[in-house]
Amino acid sequence: MNMIPRSFRRSQFREERFKTYVRPIIDAVVKKRGSCRILDMGGDADYWQFELPASGVEISLLNIEAKQQSSDPRFHVIQGDARDVGEFDDLSFDFVHSNSLIEHVGRWADMKRVAAEIRRLAPNYYVQTPNFWFPLDPHSNAPIMHWLPQPLQRRLISSKSRGFYAKATSLDHAMQIVEGTSMLDRAQLADLFPDAEILTENVLFLPKSLIAIRSSET
């Protein structure tokens, strides 16, 4: 059962968020400083297919796994851990962007480290994450799977591939999948980003995603 209508897809949500929240921050920074240096934590060049200013934008793509450098000179691929981006000084960037990353970095202590790095590295940031209380698990595309006890989650992920998850081939593999995602609620996101505005993205009157946003330019 797909609880989201066909007219609503991830790419459409991302495009709407980009136009509403991300692009205005970039535009404001470019207008004020003449350029905008962006750190995208856990991102890739394909995400930035949306229209950007004609010049002045540089985007560093930080991922824990190695990725190939982009042929687009605006992008610089970096291998690193979002929990400790020690190679960069405070306020090294104008804007930190993070889309559906923080729920995958580990337990609460790991999330706190990532949040501290985001807040340290730029005066402006945008952090989006799926809402724990939305009934459709966005990673498996299975209703309420993320609400189930861990043993039931392991059984489901071991029976077949689901959404972004491949079928688990062993209990160890299943545990890695189940423990690899810890979805957040609004109170948790607000605690991680106390200087941000916390926004809710709704679909069918249900809170689908949460966004923490701080802009010093607008």
mmCIF file of C-alpha atoms in Angstrom, residues 10-194:
data_model
loop_
_atom_site.group_PDB
_atom_site.id
_atom_site.type_symbol
_atom_site.label_atom_id
_atom_site.label_comp_id
_atom_site.label_asym_id
_atom_site.label_seq_id
_atom_site.Cartn_x
_atom_site.Cartn_y
_atom_site.Cartn_z
ATOM 1 C CA ARG A 10 10.465 12.547 -3.229
ATOM 2 C CA SER A 11 11.820 14.606 -6.118
ATOM 3 C CA GLN A 12 8.812 16.914 -5.948
ATOM 4 C CA PHE A 13 9.157 17.376 -2.201
ATOM 5 C CA ARG A 14 12.851 18.113 -2.614
ATOM 6 C CA GLU A 15 12.216 20.619 -5.382
ATOM 7 C CA GLU A 16 9.588 22.425 -3.322
ATOM 8 C CA ARG A 17 11.862 22.532 -0.263
ATOM 9 C CA PHE A 18 14.726 23.801 -2.393
ATOM 10 C CA LYS A 19 12.658 26.639 -3.858
ATOM 11 C CA THR A 20 11.081 27.559 -0.524
ATOM 12 C CA TYR A 21 13.975 27.256 1.916
ATOM 13 C CA VAL A 22 17.337 26.524 0.307
ATOM 14 C CA ARG A 23 17.487 28.857 -2.686
ATOM 15 C CA PRO A 24 16.451 31.978 -0.708
ATOM 16 C CA ILE A 25 19.355 31.463 1.706
ATOM 17 C CA ILE A 26 21.818 30.989 -1.160
ATOM 18 C CA ASP A 27 20.483 34.071 -2.944
ATOM 19 C CA ALA A 28 20.732 36.172 0.222
ATOM 20 C CA VAL A 29 24.327 35.094 0.852
ATOM 21 C CA VAL A 30 25.365 35.754 -2.746
ATOM 22 C CA LYS A 31 23.692 39.165 -2.660
ATOM 23 C CA LYS A 32 25.481 40.105 0.555
ATOM 24 C CA ARG A 33 28.900 38.503 0.012
ATOM 25 C CA GLY A 34 29.129 38.004 -3.749
ATOM 26 C CA SER A 35 29.541 34.252 -3.372
ATOM 27 C CA CYS A 36 28.253 31.313 -1.329
ATOM 28 C CA ARG A 37 30.380 28.430 -0.113
ATOM 29 C CA ILE A 38 28.163 25.443 0.701
ATOM 30 C CA LEU A 39 28.910 22.222 2.572
ATOM 31 C CA ASP A 40 26.431 19.483 1.687
ATOM 32 C CA MET A 41 26.684 16.746 4.314
ATOM 33 C CA GLY A 42 25.795 13.370 2.841
ATOM 34 C CA GLY A 43 24.821 14.859 -0.495
ATOM 35 C CA ASP A 44 25.624 14.376 -4.160
ATOM 36 C CA ALA A 45 25.797 16.551 -7.245
ATOM 37 C CA ASP A 46 22.526 15.161 -8.645
ATOM 38 C CA TYR A 47 20.578 16.791 -5.830
ATOM 39 C CA TRP A 48 21.722 20.225 -7.015
ATOM 40 C CA GLN A 49 19.995 19.880 -10.382
ATOM 41 C CA PHE A 50 17.708 22.725 -9.375
ATOM 42 C CA GLU A 51 18.462 26.202 -10.653
ATOM 43 C CA LEU A 52 21.359 27.935 -8.886
ATOM 44 C CA PRO A 53 22.807 31.429 -9.268
ATOM 45 C CA ALA A 54 24.809 31.755 -12.471
ATOM 46 C CA SER A 55 28.087 32.251 -10.591
ATOM 47 C CA GLY A 56 29.616 32.454 -7.148
ATOM 48 C CA VAL A 57 28.404 29.135 -5.739
ATOM 49 C CA GLU A 58 30.861 26.447 -4.602
ATOM 50 C CA ILE A 59 29.546 23.184 -3.151
ATOM 51 C CA SER A 60 31.593 20.693 -1.129
ATOM 52 C CA LEU A 61 29.989 17.239 -0.954
ATOM 53 C CA LEU A 62 30.953 15.429 2.252
ATOM 54 C CA ASN A 63 30.347 11.666 2.488
ATOM 55 C CA ILE A 64 31.796 8.978 4.702
ATOM 56 C CA GLU A 65 32.371 6.722 1.691
ATOM 57 C CA ALA A 66 34.658 7.631 -1.191
ATOM 58 C CA LYS A 67 32.910 9.121 -4.223
ATOM 59 C CA GLN A 68 34.127 10.111 -7.655
ATOM 60 C CA GLN A 69 34.887 13.765 -8.258
ATOM 61 C CA SER A 70 32.286 15.603 -10.323
ATOM 62 C CA SER A 71 33.141 16.988 -13.746
ATOM 63 C CA ASP A 72 31.239 20.139 -12.748
ATOM 64 C CA PRO A 73 33.824 22.622 -11.350
ATOM 65 C CA ARG A 74 31.294 23.953 -8.829
ATOM 66 C CA PHE A 75 31.524 20.680 -6.865
ATOM 67 C CA HIS A 76 34.312 19.344 -4.686
ATOM 68 C CA VAL A 77 33.943 15.802 -3.320
ATOM 69 C CA ILE A 78 35.295 15.182 0.185
ATOM 70 C CA GLN A 79 35.543 11.907 2.077
ATOM 71 C CA GLY A 80 34.955 12.507 5.774
ATOM 72 C CA ASP A 81 32.809 11.883 8.831
ATOM 73 C CA ALA A 82 30.004 14.359 9.547
ATOM 74 C CA ARG A 83 30.510 13.703 13.259
ATOM 75 C CA ASP A 84 33.970 15.284 13.124
ATOM 76 C CA VAL A 85 34.802 17.600 10.248
ATOM 77 C CA GLY A 86 37.978 18.732 11.944
ATOM 78 C CA GLU A 87 39.729 19.607 8.704
ATOM 79 C CA PHE A 88 37.587 22.762 8.550
ATOM 80 C CA ASP A 89 37.773 25.703 10.940
ATOM 81 C CA ASP A 90 34.743 27.362 12.504
ATOM 82 C CA LEU A 91 32.569 29.224 9.968
ATOM 83 C CA SER A 92 34.509 27.824 7.019
ATOM 84 C CA PHE A 93 31.292 27.837 4.993
ATOM 85 C CA ASP A 94 28.424 30.224 4.412
ATOM 86 C CA PHE A 95 25.767 27.512 4.418
ATOM 87 C CA VAL A 96 25.588 23.873 5.573
ATOM 88 C CA HIS A 97 22.973 21.712 3.872
ATOM 89 C CA SER A 98 21.894 18.265 5.069
ATOM 90 C CA ASN A 99 19.085 16.231 3.543
ATOM 91 C CA SER A 100 18.024 12.939 5.205
ATOM 92 C CA LEU A 101 21.412 12.343 6.814
ATOM 93 C CA ILE A 102 21.174 12.875 10.548
ATOM 94 C CA GLU A 103 18.912 9.840 11.106
ATOM 95 C CA HIS A 104 21.677 7.619 9.674
ATOM 96 C CA VAL A 105 24.743 8.768 11.620
ATOM 97 C CA GLY A 106 24.275 6.550 14.692
ATOM 98 C CA ARG A 107 22.720 6.928 18.112
ATOM 99 C CA TRP A 108 21.795 10.120 19.970
ATOM 100 C CA ALA A 109 25.385 10.953 20.932
ATOM 101 C CA ASP A 110 26.394 10.708 17.269
ATOM 102 C CA MET A 111 23.530 12.962 16.215
ATOM 103 C CA LYS A 112 24.624 15.549 18.772
ATOM 104 C CA ARG A 113 28.119 15.552 17.305
ATOM 105 C CA VAL A 114 26.787 16.051 13.772
ATOM 106 C CA ALA A 115 24.485 18.855 14.906
ATOM 107 C CA ALA A 116 27.357 20.583 16.692
ATOM 108 C CA GLU A 117 29.474 20.406 13.534
ATOM 109 C CA ILE A 118 26.665 21.821 11.385
ATOM 110 C CA ARG A 119 26.185 24.735 13.769
ATOM 111 C CA ARG A 120 29.950 25.296 14.029
ATOM 112 C CA LEU A 121 30.752 25.348 10.340
ATOM 113 C CA ALA A 122 28.359 28.001 9.020
ATOM 114 C CA PRO A 123 26.053 30.809 10.155
ATOM 115 C CA ASN A 124 23.274 29.395 7.939
ATOM 116 C CA TYR A 125 22.047 25.825 7.779
ATOM 117 C CA TYR A 126 19.227 23.637 6.516
ATOM 118 C CA VAL A 127 18.665 20.164 7.964
ATOM 119 C CA GLN A 128 15.826 17.945 6.736
ATOM 120 C CA THR A 129 14.921 14.577 8.240
ATOM 121 C CA PRO A 130 11.903 12.227 8.052
ATOM 122 C CA ASN A 131 9.483 12.530 10.955
ATOM 123 C CA PHE A 132 9.264 9.497 13.241
ATOM 124 C CA TRP A 133 5.516 10.028 13.624
ATOM 125 C CA PHE A 134 4.710 9.772 9.917
ATOM 126 C CA PRO A 135 3.133 6.311 9.501
ATOM 127 C CA LEU A 136 4.982 5.351 6.308
ATOM 128 C CA ASP A 137 8.614 4.373 6.807
ATOM 129 C CA PRO A 138 10.395 6.363 4.067
ATOM 130 C CA HIS A 139 13.333 3.971 3.871
ATOM 131 C CA SER A 140 11.471 0.669 3.486
ATOM 132 C CA ASN A 141 8.256 2.163 2.027
ATOM 133 C CA ALA A 142 6.424 -0.107 4.479
ATOM 134 C CA PRO A 143 3.617 1.246 6.708
ATOM 135 C CA ILE A 144 4.624 1.576 10.404
ATOM 136 C CA MET A 145 7.740 -0.573 9.975
ATOM 137 C CA HIS A 146 9.853 1.928 11.936
ATOM 138 C CA TRP A 147 7.376 1.716 14.838
ATOM 139 C CA LEU A 148 7.663 -2.054 15.189
ATOM 140 C CA PRO A 149 9.835 -3.860 17.764
ATOM 141 C CA GLN A 150 13.286 -4.654 16.485
ATOM 142 C CA PRO A 151 12.695 -8.425 16.133
ATOM 143 C CA LEU A 152 9.755 -7.759 13.800
ATOM 144 C CA GLN A 153 11.774 -5.264 11.785
ATOM 145 C CA ARG A 154 14.527 -7.864 11.394
ATOM 146 C CA ARG A 155 11.996 -10.437 10.207
ATOM 147 C CA LEU A 156 10.494 -8.081 7.637
ATOM 148 C CA ILE A 157 13.837 -6.983 6.219
ATOM 149 C CA SER A 158 14.980 -10.605 6.030
ATOM 150 C CA SER A 159 11.929 -11.715 4.028
ATOM 151 C CA LYS A 160 12.504 -9.514 0.945
ATOM 152 C CA SER A 161 13.960 -6.215 -0.239
ATOM 153 C CA ARG A 162 11.923 -3.221 0.838
ATOM 154 C CA GLY A 163 12.332 0.285 -0.520
ATOM 155 C CA PHE A 164 15.964 1.339 -0.211
ATOM 156 C CA TYR A 165 16.781 -1.780 1.816
ATOM 157 C CA ALA A 166 18.122 -4.907 0.143
ATOM 158 C CA LYS A 167 16.933 -8.237 1.546
ATOM 159 C CA ALA A 168 19.051 -9.057 4.575
ATOM 160 C CA THR A 169 21.246 -12.097 4.000
ATOM 161 C CA SER A 170 21.987 -12.808 7.676
ATOM 162 C CA LEU A 171 20.989 -11.685 11.144
ATOM 163 C CA ASP A 172 24.102 -9.508 11.244
ATOM 164 C CA HIS A 173 23.093 -7.861 7.980
ATOM 165 C CA ALA A 174 19.555 -7.323 9.273
ATOM 166 C CA MET A 175 20.887 -5.721 12.446
ATOM 167 C CA GLN A 176 23.043 -3.337 10.428
ATOM 168 C CA ILE A 177 19.992 -2.255 8.431
ATOM 169 C CA VAL A 178 17.676 -1.897 11.426
ATOM 170 C CA GLU A 179 20.204 -0.062 13.583
ATOM 171 C CA GLY A 180 21.391 2.070 10.664
ATOM 172 C CA THR A 181 18.387 4.385 10.936
ATOM 173 C CA SER A 182 17.104 6.232 14.012
ATOM 174 C CA MET A 183 14.299 8.567 13.021
ATOM 175 C CA LEU A 184 13.663 11.726 15.008
ATOM 176 C CA ASP A 185 10.633 13.576 16.297
ATOM 177 C CA ARG A 186 10.178 17.340 16.537
ATOM 178 C CA ALA A 187 11.348 17.624 20.156
ATOM 179 C CA GLN A 188 14.590 15.788 19.383
ATOM 180 C CA LEU A 189 15.354 17.942 16.328
ATOM 181 C CA ALA A 190 14.659 21.098 18.324
ATOM 182 C CA ASP A 191 17.024 19.930 21.053
ATOM 183 C CA LEU A 192 19.778 19.230 18.516
ATOM 184 C CA PHE A 193 19.327 22.649 16.865
ATOM 185 C CA PRO A 194 18.220 25.077 19.604
#
